[in-house]
PDB file of C-alpha atoms in Angstrom:
ATOM      1  CA  UNK A 225     -16.439  84.000  19.467  1.00  0.00           C
ATOM      2  CA  UNK A 226     -16.372  84.357  23.022  1.00  0.00           C
ATOM      3  CA  UNK A 227     -15.965  81.013  25.190  1.00  0.00           C
ATOM      4  CA  UNK A 228     -18.936  82.695  27.487  1.00  0.00           C
ATOM      5  CA  UNK A 229     -21.460  81.887  24.484  1.00  0.00           C
ATOM      6  CA  UNK A 230     -20.557  78.128  24.368  1.00  0.00           C
ATOM      7  CA  UNK A 231     -21.446  77.790  28.160  1.00  0.00           C
ATOM      8  CA  UNK A 232     -24.874  76.725  29.267  1.00  0.00           C
ATOM      9  CA  UNK A 233     -27.283  78.953  30.363  1.00  0.00           C
ATOM     10  CA  UNK A 234     -27.712  79.393  34.445  1.00  0.00           C
ATOM     11  CA  UNK A 235     -29.694  76.990  35.808  1.00  0.00           C
ATOM     12  CA  UNK A 236     -33.257  78.375  37.171  1.00  0.00           C
ATOM     13  CA  UNK A 237     -35.712  77.138  39.497  1.00  0.00           C
ATOM     14  CA  UNK A 238     -38.110  74.688  38.141  1.00  0.00           C
ATOM     15  CA  UNK A 239     -41.958  75.769  38.362  1.00  0.00           C
ATOM     16  CA  UNK A 240     -43.758  73.413  41.267  1.00  0.00           C
ATOM     17  CA  UNK A 241     -45.455  71.716  38.556  1.00  0.00           C
ATOM     18  CA  UNK A 242     -42.412  70.925  36.407  1.00  0.00           C
ATOM     19  CA  UNK A 243     -39.905  68.672  38.816  1.00  0.00           C
ATOM     20  CA  UNK A 244     -38.315  68.294  42.118  1.00  0.00           C
ATOM     21  CA  UNK A 245     -37.741  71.833  44.484  1.00  0.00           C
ATOM     22  CA  UNK A 246     -34.515  70.276  46.043  1.00  0.00           C
ATOM     23  CA  UNK A 247     -32.628  71.835  46.721  1.00  0.00           C
ATOM     24  CA  UNK A 248     -33.660  75.201  45.613  1.00  0.00           C
ATOM     25  CA  UNK A 249     -36.306  75.353  48.450  1.00  0.00           C
ATOM     26  CA  UNK A 250     -34.822  72.868  51.062  1.00  0.00           C
ATOM     27  CA  UNK A 251     -32.293  70.294  51.054  1.00  0.00           C
ATOM     28  CA  UNK A 252     -33.839  66.832  49.874  1.00  0.00           C
ATOM     29  CA  UNK A 253     -33.374  65.406  53.418  1.00  0.00           C
ATOM     30  CA  UNK A 254     -36.041  67.977  54.954  1.00  0.00           C
ATOM     31  CA  UNK A 255     -38.733  66.783  52.262  1.00  0.00           C
ATOM     32  CA  UNK A 256     -37.912  63.133  53.345  1.00  0.00           C
ATOM     33  CA  UNK A 257     -38.671  63.998  56.819  1.00  0.00           C
ATOM     34  CA  UNK A 258     -41.945  65.726  56.209  1.00  0.00           C
ATOM     35  CA  UNK A 259     -42.808  62.860  54.051  1.00  0.00           C
ATOM     36  CA  UNK A 260     -42.277  60.707  56.989  1.00  0.00           C
ATOM     37  CA  UNK A 261     -44.513  63.178  59.176  1.00  0.00           C
ATOM     38  CA  UNK A 262     -47.063  63.087  56.650  1.00  0.00           C
ATOM     39  CA  UNK A 263     -46.992  59.723  56.189  1.00  0.00           C
ATOM     40  CA  UNK A 264     -47.876  59.200  59.841  1.00  0.00           C
ATOM     41  CA  UNK A 265     -50.435  61.641  59.966  1.00  0.00           C
ATOM     42  CA  UNK A 266     -51.936  60.055  57.092  1.00  0.00           C
ATOM     43  CA  UNK A 267     -52.197  56.756  58.861  1.00  0.00           C
ATOM     44  CA  UNK A 268     -53.547  57.550  62.388  1.00  0.00           C
ATOM     45  CA  UNK A 269     -55.955  59.972  60.691  1.00  0.00           C
ATOM     46  CA  UNK A 270     -57.310  57.344  58.470  1.00  0.00           C
ATOM     47  CA  UNK A 271     -57.723  54.587  61.469  1.00  0.00           C
ATOM     48  CA  UNK A 272     -58.814  56.907  64.011  1.00  0.00           C
ATOM     49  CA  UNK A 273     -61.603  58.570  62.126  1.00  0.00           C
ATOM     50  CA  UNK A 274     -62.363  55.616  59.850  1.00  0.00           C
ATOM     51  CA  UNK A 275     -62.697  53.876  63.219  1.00  0.00           C
ATOM     52  CA  UNK A 276     -65.579  56.568  64.442  1.00  0.00           C
ATOM     53  CA  UNK A 277     -67.242  56.270  60.900  1.00  0.00           C
ATOM     54  CA  UNK A 278     -67.288  52.180  61.120  1.00  0.00           C
ATOM     55  CA  UNK A 279     -68.271  51.361  64.848  1.00  0.00           C
ATOM     56  CA  UNK A 280     -71.131  54.285  64.038  1.00  0.00           C
ATOM     57  CA  UNK A 281     -72.401  52.769  61.043  1.00  0.00           C
ATOM     58  CA  UNK A 282     -72.527  49.187  62.700  1.00  0.00           C
ATOM     59  CA  UNK A 283     -73.585  49.480  66.324  1.00  0.00           C
ATOM     60  CA  UNK A 284     -77.154  51.129  66.608  1.00  0.00           C
ATOM     61  CA  UNK A 285     -76.861  52.632  69.869  1.00  0.00           C
ATOM     62  CA  UNK A 286     -74.034  54.990  68.538  1.00  0.00           C
ATOM     63  CA  UNK A 287     -76.529  56.450  66.000  1.00  0.00           C
ATOM     64  CA  UNK A 288     -78.127  58.927  68.208  1.00  0.00           C
ATOM     65  CA  UNK A 289     -79.493  62.213  66.971  1.00  0.00           C
ATOM     66  CA  UNK A 290     -76.142  63.973  69.003  1.00  0.00           C
ATOM     67  CA  UNK A 291     -73.922  61.825  67.357  1.00  0.00           C
ATOM     68  CA  UNK A 292     -74.886  62.713  63.846  1.00  0.00           C
ATOM     69  CA  UNK A 293     -72.690  65.540  64.160  1.00  0.00           C
ATOM     70  CA  UNK A 294     -69.606  63.838  65.339  1.00  0.00           C
ATOM     71  CA  UNK A 295     -70.101  61.257  62.305  1.00  0.00           C
ATOM     72  CA  UNK A 296     -70.260  64.498  60.225  1.00  0.00           C
ATOM     73  CA  UNK A 297     -66.760  65.700  61.532  1.00  0.00           C
ATOM     74  CA  UNK A 298     -65.102  62.417  61.367  1.00  0.00           C
ATOM     75  CA  UNK A 299     -66.208  62.266  57.757  1.00  0.00           C
ATOM     76  CA  UNK A 300     -64.741  65.795  56.647  1.00  0.00           C
ATOM     77  CA  UNK A 301     -61.549  65.121  58.527  1.00  0.00           C
ATOM     78  CA  UNK A 302     -61.141  61.837  56.588  1.00  0.00           C
ATOM     79  CA  UNK A 303     -61.666  63.807  53.370  1.00  0.00           C
ATOM     80  CA  UNK A 304     -58.837  66.414  54.182  1.00  0.00           C
ATOM     81  CA  UNK A 305     -56.723  63.469  54.920  1.00  0.00           C
ATOM     82  CA  UNK A 306     -57.203  61.527  51.883  1.00  0.00           C
ATOM     83  CA  UNK A 307     -57.449  64.891  49.713  1.00  0.00           C
ATOM     84  CA  UNK A 308     -55.032  66.996  51.585  1.00  0.00           C
ATOM     85  CA  UNK A 309     -52.672  65.156  53.234  1.00  0.00           C
ATOM     86  CA  UNK A 310     -52.202  62.340  51.340  1.00  0.00           C
ATOM     87  CA  UNK A 311     -51.506  64.397  48.492  1.00  0.00           C
ATOM     88  CA  UNK A 312     -48.946  66.653  50.541  1.00  0.00           C
ATOM     89  CA  UNK A 313     -47.766  63.388  51.314  1.00  0.00           C
ATOM     90  CA  UNK A 314     -46.964  62.588  47.390  1.00  0.00           C
ATOM     91  CA  UNK A 315     -46.086  66.158  46.943  1.00  0.00           C
ATOM     92  CA  UNK A 316     -42.998  65.763  49.211  1.00  0.00           C
ATOM     93  CA  UNK A 317     -42.148  62.077  48.572  1.00  0.00           C
ATOM     94  CA  UNK A 318     -41.643  63.463  44.838  1.00  0.00           C
ATOM     95  CA  UNK A 319     -40.207  66.927  45.658  1.00  0.00           C
ATOM     96  CA  UNK A 320     -42.729  68.924  43.250  1.00  0.00           C
ATOM     97  CA  UNK A 321     -46.478  68.455  42.838  1.00  0.00           C
ATOM     98  CA  UNK A 322     -47.119  66.150  40.069  1.00  0.00           C
ATOM     99  CA  UNK A 323     -50.602  65.640  39.492  1.00  0.00           C
ATOM    100  CA  UNK A 324     -50.620  69.016  37.647  1.00  0.00           C
ATOM    101  CA  UNK A 325     -52.525  72.185  38.077  1.00  0.00           C
ATOM    102  CA  UNK A 326     -55.719  71.378  37.604  1.00  0.00           C
ATOM    103  CA  UNK A 327     -55.709  68.932  40.172  1.00  0.00           C
ATOM    104  CA  UNK A 328     -54.077  71.145  42.625  1.00  0.00           C
ATOM    105  CA  UNK A 329     -57.146  73.862  42.494  1.00  0.00           C
ATOM    106  CA  UNK A 330     -59.252  70.589  43.101  1.00  0.00           C
ATOM    107  CA  UNK A 331     -57.108  70.153  46.137  1.00  0.00           C
ATOM    108  CA  UNK A 332     -57.658  73.496  47.465  1.00  0.00           C
ATOM    109  CA  UNK A 333     -60.897  73.282  46.687  1.00  0.00           C
ATOM    110  CA  UNK A 334     -61.306  70.194  48.669  1.00  0.00           C
ATOM    111  CA  UNK A 335     -59.355  71.037  51.405  1.00  0.00           C
ATOM    112  CA  UNK A 336     -61.149  74.215  52.159  1.00  0.00           C
ATOM    113  CA  UNK A 337     -64.376  72.631  51.564  1.00  0.00           C
ATOM    114  CA  UNK A 338     -63.835  70.021  54.292  1.00  0.00           C
ATOM    115  CA  UNK A 339     -61.781  72.097  56.647  1.00  0.00           C
ATOM    116  CA  UNK A 340     -64.818  74.392  56.749  1.00  0.00           C
ATOM    117  CA  UNK A 341     -66.784  71.660  57.354  1.00  0.00           C
ATOM    118  CA  UNK A 342     -64.836  70.392  59.973  1.00  0.00           C
ATOM    119  CA  UNK A 343     -64.716  73.968  62.026  1.00  0.00           C
ATOM    120  CA  UNK A 344     -68.558  74.473  61.898  1.00  0.00           C
ATOM    121  CA  UNK A 345     -69.296  70.803  62.441  1.00  0.00           C
ATOM    122  CA  UNK A 346     -67.124  71.856  65.706  1.00  0.00           C
ATOM    123  CA  UNK A 347     -69.395  74.946  66.412  1.00  0.00           C
ATOM    124  CA  UNK A 348     -72.728  72.866  65.448  1.00  0.00           C
ATOM    125  CA  UNK A 349     -71.585  70.279  68.059  1.00  0.00           C
ATOM    126  CA  UNK A 350     -71.121  72.966  70.725  1.00  0.00           C
ATOM    127  CA  UNK A 351     -74.783  74.291  70.009  1.00  0.00           C
ATOM    128  CA  UNK A 352     -76.338  71.181  69.868  1.00  0.00           C
ATOM    129  CA  UNK A 353     -74.657  70.709  73.677  1.00  0.00           C
ATOM    130  CA  UNK A 354     -75.800  73.929  74.988  1.00  0.00           C
ATOM    131  CA  UNK A 355     -79.396  73.360  73.604  1.00  0.00           C
ATOM    132  CA  UNK A 356     -79.807  70.120  75.177  1.00  0.00           C
ATOM    133  CA  UNK A 357     -77.846  71.061  78.494  1.00  0.00           C
ATOM    134  CA  UNK A 358     -78.799  74.674  79.314  1.00  0.00           C
ATOM    135  CA  UNK A 359     -82.394  74.367  77.666  1.00  0.00           C
ATOM    136  CA  UNK A 360     -82.414  77.937  76.297  1.00  0.00           C
ATOM    137  CA  UNK A 361     -85.551  76.756  74.231  1.00  0.00           C
ATOM    138  CA  UNK A 362     -87.394  75.321  76.905  1.00  0.00           C
ATOM    139  CA  UNK A 363     -88.491  71.294  76.827  1.00  0.00           C
ATOM    140  CA  UNK A 364     -87.040  70.988  73.001  1.00  0.00           C
ATOM    141  CA  UNK A 365     -86.575  67.319  72.409  1.00  0.00           C
ATOM    142  CA  UNK A 366     -83.627  67.240  70.066  1.00  0.00           C
ATOM    143  CA  UNK A 367     -84.198  64.693  67.396  1.00  0.00           C
ATOM    144  CA  UNK A 368     -83.251  63.675  64.001  1.00  0.00           C
ATOM    145  CA  UNK A 369     -84.654  65.996  61.675  1.00  0.00           C
ATOM    146  CA  UNK A 370     -82.495  68.692  64.117  1.00  0.00           C
ATOM    147  CA  UNK A 371     -79.266  66.512  63.535  1.00  0.00           C
ATOM    148  CA  UNK A 372     -79.864  66.282  59.781  1.00  0.00           C
ATOM    149  CA  UNK A 373     -80.602  69.866  59.459  1.00  0.00           C
ATOM    150  CA  UNK A 374     -77.062  70.730  61.300  1.00  0.00           C
ATOM    151  CA  UNK A 375     -75.147  68.441  59.342  1.00  0.00           C
ATOM    152  CA  UNK A 376     -76.506  69.777  56.070  1.00  0.00           C
ATOM    153  CA  UNK A 377     -75.743  73.462  57.105  1.00  0.00           C
ATOM    154  CA  UNK A 378     -72.164  72.398  57.559  1.00  0.00           C
ATOM    155  CA  UNK A 379     -72.172  71.200  53.743  1.00  0.00           C
ATOM    156  CA  UNK A 380     -74.028  74.006  52.243  1.00  0.00           C
ATOM    157  CA  UNK A 381     -72.069  76.557  54.279  1.00  0.00           C
ATOM    158  CA  UNK A 382     -68.827  75.002  53.152  1.00  0.00           C
ATOM    159  CA  UNK A 383     -69.913  74.825  49.583  1.00  0.00           C
ATOM    160  CA  UNK A 384     -71.111  78.410  49.610  1.00  0.00           C
ATOM    161  CA  UNK A 385     -67.613  79.508  50.398  1.00  0.00           C
ATOM    162  CA  UNK A 386     -65.454  77.341  48.645  1.00  0.00           C
ATOM    163  CA  UNK A 387     -67.094  77.850  45.573  1.00  0.00           C
ATOM    164  CA  UNK A 388     -66.340  81.378  44.673  1.00  0.00           C
ATOM    165  CA  UNK A 389     -62.491  80.788  44.125  1.00  0.00           C
ATOM    166  CA  UNK A 390     -63.360  78.218  40.933  1.00  0.00           C
ATOM    167  CA  UNK A 391     -65.828  80.959  39.653  1.00  0.00           C
ATOM    168  CA  UNK A 392     -63.248  84.273  39.512  1.00  0.00           C
ATOM    169  CA  UNK A 393     -63.700  85.683  43.230  1.00  0.00           C
ATOM    170  CA  UNK A 394     -59.910  84.894  44.498  1.00  0.00           C
ATOM    171  CA  UNK A 395     -58.602  81.548  43.072  1.00  0.00           C
ATOM    172  CA  UNK A 396     -57.028  78.337  44.177  1.00  0.00           C
ATOM    173  CA  UNK A 397     -53.138  78.688  43.460  1.00  0.00           C
ATOM    174  CA  UNK A 398     -49.765  76.893  43.294  1.00  0.00           C
ATOM    175  CA  UNK A 399     -50.081  76.258  47.305  1.00  0.00           C
ATOM    176  CA  UNK A 400     -53.403  74.483  46.650  1.00  0.00           C
ATOM    177  CA  UNK A 401     -55.103  76.613  48.700  1.00  0.00           C
ATOM    178  CA  UNK A 402     -57.145  79.987  48.719  1.00  0.00           C
ATOM    179  CA  UNK A 403     -54.582  83.180  46.878  1.00  0.00           C
ATOM    180  CA  UNK A 404     -54.647  85.264  50.592  1.00  0.00           C
ATOM    181  CA  UNK A 405     -50.920  86.499  49.240  1.00  0.00           C
ATOM    182  CA  UNK A 406     -51.374  88.207  46.151  1.00  0.00           C
ATOM    183  CA  UNK A 407     -53.085  91.261  47.716  1.00  0.00           C
ATOM    184  CA  UNK A 408     -55.898  93.440  45.582  1.00  0.00           C
ATOM    185  CA  UNK A 409     -59.560  93.944  45.865  1.00  0.00           C
ATOM    186  CA  UNK A 410     -60.947  90.885  44.740  1.00  0.00           C
ATOM    187  CA  UNK A 411     -58.221  88.705  46.859  1.00  0.00           C
ATOM    188  CA  UNK A 412     -58.733  90.670  50.020  1.00  0.00           C
ATOM    189  CA  UNK A 413     -62.502  90.969  50.154  1.00  0.00           C
ATOM    190  CA  UNK A 414     -62.857  86.913  49.634  1.00  0.00           C
ATOM    191  CA  UNK A 415     -60.410  86.114  52.357  1.00  0.00           C
ATOM    192  CA  UNK A 416     -62.000  88.952  54.770  1.00  0.00           C
ATOM    193  CA  UNK A 417     -65.234  87.487  54.202  1.00  0.00           C
ATOM    194  CA  UNK A 418     -64.094  83.742  54.718  1.00  0.00           C
ATOM    195  CA  UNK A 419     -62.334  84.804  57.873  1.00  0.00           C
ATOM    196  CA  UNK A 420     -65.279  85.970  59.494  1.00  0.00           C
ATOM    197  CA  UNK A 421     -67.877  83.649  58.095  1.00  0.00           C
ATOM    198  CA  UNK A 422     -65.645  80.604  58.505  1.00  0.00           C
ATOM    199  CA  UNK A 423     -63.269  81.438  61.567  1.00  0.00           C
ATOM    200  CA  UNK A 424     -64.562  84.254  63.466  1.00  0.00           C
ATOM    201  CA  UNK A 425     -68.310  83.185  63.341  1.00  0.00           C
ATOM    202  CA  UNK A 426     -67.887  79.566  64.117  1.00  0.00           C
ATOM    203  CA  UNK A 427     -65.340  80.272  66.933  1.00  0.00           C
ATOM    204  CA  UNK A 428     -67.316  82.930  68.587  1.00  0.00           C
ATOM    205  CA  UNK A 429     -70.380  80.586  68.350  1.00  0.00           C
ATOM    206  CA  UNK A 430     -67.897  77.612  70.342  1.00  0.00           C
ATOM    207  CA  UNK A 431     -67.100  80.169  72.990  1.00  0.00           C
ATOM    208  CA  UNK A 432     -70.597  81.364  73.578  1.00  0.00           C
ATOM    209  CA  UNK A 433     -71.825  77.666  73.743  1.00  0.00           C
ATOM    210  CA  UNK A 434     -69.197  76.464  76.758  1.00  0.00           C
ATOM    211  CA  UNK A 435     -69.383  79.462  78.463  1.00  0.00           C
ATOM    212  CA  UNK A 436     -72.730  78.799  79.246  1.00  0.00           C
ATOM    213  CA  UNK A 437     -72.179  75.151  79.581  1.00  0.00           C
ATOM    214  CA  UNK A 438     -69.623  75.705  82.118  1.00  0.00           C
ATOM    215  CA  UNK A 439     -72.277  78.370  83.780  1.00  0.00           C
ATOM    216  CA  UNK A 440     -74.478  76.054  83.938  1.00  0.00           C
ATOM    217  CA  UNK A 441     -72.417  73.094  84.979  1.00  0.00           C
ATOM    218  CA  UNK A 442     -70.983  75.308  87.879  1.00  0.00           C
ATOM    219  CA  UNK A 443     -74.410  75.887  89.086  1.00  0.00           C
ATOM    220  CA  UNK A 444     -75.366  72.239  88.991  1.00  0.00           C
ATOM    221  CA  UNK A 445     -72.174  71.435  91.334  1.00  0.00           C
ATOM    222  CA  UNK A 446     -73.616  73.916  93.539  1.00  0.00           C
ATOM    223  CA  UNK A 447     -76.891  72.883  94.102  1.00  0.00           C
ATOM    224  CA  UNK A 448     -75.241  69.139  94.234  1.00  0.00           C
ATOM    225  CA  UNK A 449     -73.011  70.381  96.772  1.00  0.00           C
ATOM    226  CA  UNK A 450     -75.677  71.922  98.686  1.00  0.00           C
ATOM    227  CA  UNK A 451     -77.929  68.394  98.726  1.00  0.00           C
ATOM    228  CA  UNK A 452     -74.547  66.569  99.689  1.00  0.00           C
ATOM    229  CA  UNK A 453     -74.625  68.912 102.780  1.00  0.00           C
ATOM    230  CA  UNK A 454     -77.760  67.990 103.453  1.00  0.00           C
ATOM    231  CA  UNK A 455     -77.357  64.437 103.365  1.00  0.00           C
ATOM    232  CA  UNK A 456     -79.096  63.983 100.171  1.00  0.00           C
ATOM    233  CA  UNK A 457     -76.774  64.127  96.955  1.00  0.00           C
ATOM    234  CA  UNK A 458     -79.153  62.235  94.622  1.00  0.00           C
ATOM    235  CA  UNK A 459     -79.153  61.470  90.868  1.00  0.00           C
ATOM    236  CA  UNK A 460     -78.033  65.046  90.234  1.00  0.00           C
ATOM    237  CA  UNK A 461     -74.571  64.203  91.014  1.00  0.00           C
ATOM    238  CA  UNK A 462     -74.627  61.471  88.445  1.00  0.00           C
ATOM    239  CA  UNK A 463     -76.127  63.781  85.893  1.00  0.00           C
ATOM    240  CA  UNK A 464     -73.429  66.339  86.386  1.00  0.00           C
ATOM    241  CA  UNK A 465     -70.683  63.747  86.085  1.00  0.00           C
ATOM    242  CA  UNK A 466     -72.235  62.822  82.880  1.00  0.00           C
ATOM    243  CA  UNK A 467     -72.621  66.044  81.371  1.00  0.00           C
ATOM    244  CA  UNK A 468     -69.338  67.352  82.746  1.00  0.00           C
ATOM    245  CA  UNK A 469     -67.440  63.850  81.258  1.00  0.00           C
ATOM    246  CA  UNK A 470     -69.476  64.823  77.618  1.00  0.00           C
ATOM    247  CA  UNK A 471     -68.838  68.303  77.721  1.00  0.00           C
ATOM    248  CA  UNK A 472     -65.225  69.259  78.689  1.00  0.00           C
ATOM    249  CA  UNK A 473     -63.783  67.028  75.929  1.00  0.00           C
ATOM    250  CA  UNK A 474     -65.210  69.010  73.528  1.00  0.00           C
ATOM    251  CA  UNK A 475     -64.157  72.092  75.043  1.00  0.00           C
ATOM    252  CA  UNK A 476     -60.713  70.989  74.479  1.00  0.00           C
ATOM    253  CA  UNK A 477     -61.652  70.763  70.596  1.00  0.00           C
ATOM    254  CA  UNK A 478     -63.263  74.176  70.642  1.00  0.00           C
ATOM    255  CA  UNK A 479     -60.023  75.104  71.913  1.00  0.00           C
ATOM    256  CA  UNK A 480     -58.133  73.924  69.274  1.00  0.00           C
ATOM    257  CA  UNK A 481     -60.270  75.520  66.427  1.00  0.00           C
ATOM    258  CA  UNK A 482     -58.119  78.383  66.066  1.00  0.00           C
ATOM    259  CA  UNK A 483     -55.509  76.293  64.176  1.00  0.00           C
ATOM    260  CA  UNK A 484     -57.778  75.891  61.754  1.00  0.00           C
ATOM    261  CA  UNK A 485     -56.928  79.319  60.527  1.00  0.00           C
ATOM    262  CA  UNK A 486     -53.585  78.170  59.438  1.00  0.00           C
ATOM    263  CA  UNK A 487     -55.665  75.316  57.650  1.00  0.00           C
ATOM    264  CA  UNK A 488     -57.579  78.140  55.604  1.00  0.00           C
ATOM    265  CA  UNK A 489     -55.130  80.869  55.318  1.00  0.00           C
ATOM    266  CA  UNK A 490     -51.800  79.527  55.542  1.00  0.00           C
ATOM    267  CA  UNK A 491     -48.651  81.263  54.444  1.00  0.00           C
ATOM    268  CA  UNK A 492     -46.123  80.186  52.003  1.00  0.00           C
ATOM    269  CA  UNK A 493     -44.016  77.873  53.800  1.00  0.00           C
ATOM    270  CA  UNK A 494     -40.605  76.502  52.140  1.00  0.00           C
ATOM    271  CA  UNK A 495     -41.582  72.749  52.501  1.00  0.00           C
ATOM    272  CA  UNK A 496     -44.954  71.775  50.648  1.00  0.00           C
ATOM    273  CA  UNK A 497     -46.711  69.494  53.585  1.00  0.00           C
ATOM    274  CA  UNK A 498     -46.325  70.975  56.790  1.00  0.00           C
ATOM    275  CA  UNK A 499     -49.347  72.971  55.551  1.00  0.00           C
ATOM    276  CA  UNK A 500     -51.422  69.426  55.687  1.00  0.00           C
ATOM    277  CA  UNK A 501     -48.975  68.495  59.223  1.00  0.00           C
ATOM    278  CA  UNK A 502     -50.680  71.323  60.819  1.00  0.00           C
ATOM    279  CA  UNK A 503     -54.457  70.523  60.169  1.00  0.00           C
ATOM    280  CA  UNK A 504     -56.059  70.281  63.576  1.00  0.00           C
ATOM    281  CA  UNK A 505     -58.793  67.673  62.900  1.00  0.00           C
ATOM    282  CA  UNK A 506     -56.514  64.716  62.175  1.00  0.00           C
ATOM    283  CA  UNK A 507     -54.795  65.506  65.729  1.00  0.00           C
ATOM    284  CA  UNK A 508     -57.673  66.052  67.859  1.00  0.00           C
ATOM    285  CA  UNK A 509     -59.799  63.382  66.672  1.00  0.00           C
ATOM    286  CA  UNK A 510     -58.788  61.041  69.765  1.00  0.00           C
ATOM    287  CA  UNK A 511     -60.441  63.373  71.778  1.00  0.00           C
ATOM    288  CA  UNK A 512     -63.796  62.734  70.542  1.00  0.00           C
ATOM    289  CA  UNK A 513     -63.405  58.464  70.749  1.00  0.00           C
ATOM    290  CA  UNK A 514     -61.367  57.829  73.650  1.00  0.00           C
ATOM    291  CA  UNK A 515     -63.474  59.921  76.951  1.00  0.00           C
ATOM    292  CA  UNK A 516     -66.623  58.574  75.136  1.00  0.00           C
ATOM    293  CA  UNK A 517     -67.581  55.497  76.860  1.00  0.00           C
ATOM    294  CA  UNK A 518     -70.002  53.945  73.824  1.00  0.00           C
ATOM    295  CA  UNK A 519     -67.654  54.455  71.412  1.00  0.00           C
ATOM    296  CA  UNK A 520     -64.794  53.302  73.518  1.00  0.00           C
ATOM    297  CA  UNK A 521     -66.687  49.781  73.978  1.00  0.00           C
ATOM    298  CA  UNK A 522     -67.784  49.510  70.468  1.00  0.00           C
ATOM    299  CA  UNK A 523     -64.654  49.992  69.303  1.00  0.00           C
ATOM    300  CA  UNK A 524     -63.392  47.374  71.505  1.00  0.00           C
ATOM    301  CA  UNK A 525     -65.863  45.106  70.546  1.00  0.00           C
ATOM    302  CA  UNK A 526     -65.133  45.572  66.713  1.00  0.00           C
ATOM    303  CA  UNK A 527     -61.460  45.093  66.747  1.00  0.00           C
ATOM    304  CA  UNK A 528     -61.461  42.358  69.664  1.00  0.00           C
TER     305      UNK A 528
END
């Protein structure tokens, strides 16, 4: 008998649920490095988003209808952190997905759901500011029912587009996200629909709203300058400053929105977890807290 027959068969790469992927996909040090980054993401995002939620609940003056969508955004981003980034942290610590295939599918569903909620929250936020500042509907007074309807829409729309992979229209795969890379009419039709309804539409709404906001603010500025030259810069100047201070930070969020495409349609990366590190909401959230004077004051009171 040949001596080769007594040799052990060559080892093969374990499956994503079977055991550590190092050194097959990347060195163990790479996984450790990504785990440190993901740990930073989880800690910072949990604190900042949690702080937004806590101060909004504790201080009545922050519970205005225009702030509802901010809390909705913070809730969605906190869930992204808990359901996505924290699991990515565990994956990189262990080198593989330790929770099994079903939990992987559940993670894909929750991350897609909360990601869509986050992006559409940015769109609704921009639309609300456009309606309040530019007054396309006349003297419509933005009330609680409008704010609640906007928040409910984000969750309903997100459910509409995150449930189909669980029912057979495409699927959630081992990358813990939508199956964008397999191909075929079933997968391609879903990915195209997801791209249009959960990226193109909200991004277009964001761009439209902030473009009109900037046009309106420019007109206000010109009018204020004219009155200043005439010696009568009144409350319009203060109003302009308030609107600019409130709108421009959200324009930054709107510009950051394209990174949600990575979040929803990410390519397969050698190291699991980099996908979570790229999620926009966990990093742009300070943009909503610190330039906002009421949030800043209430946060200071809460912590000090």
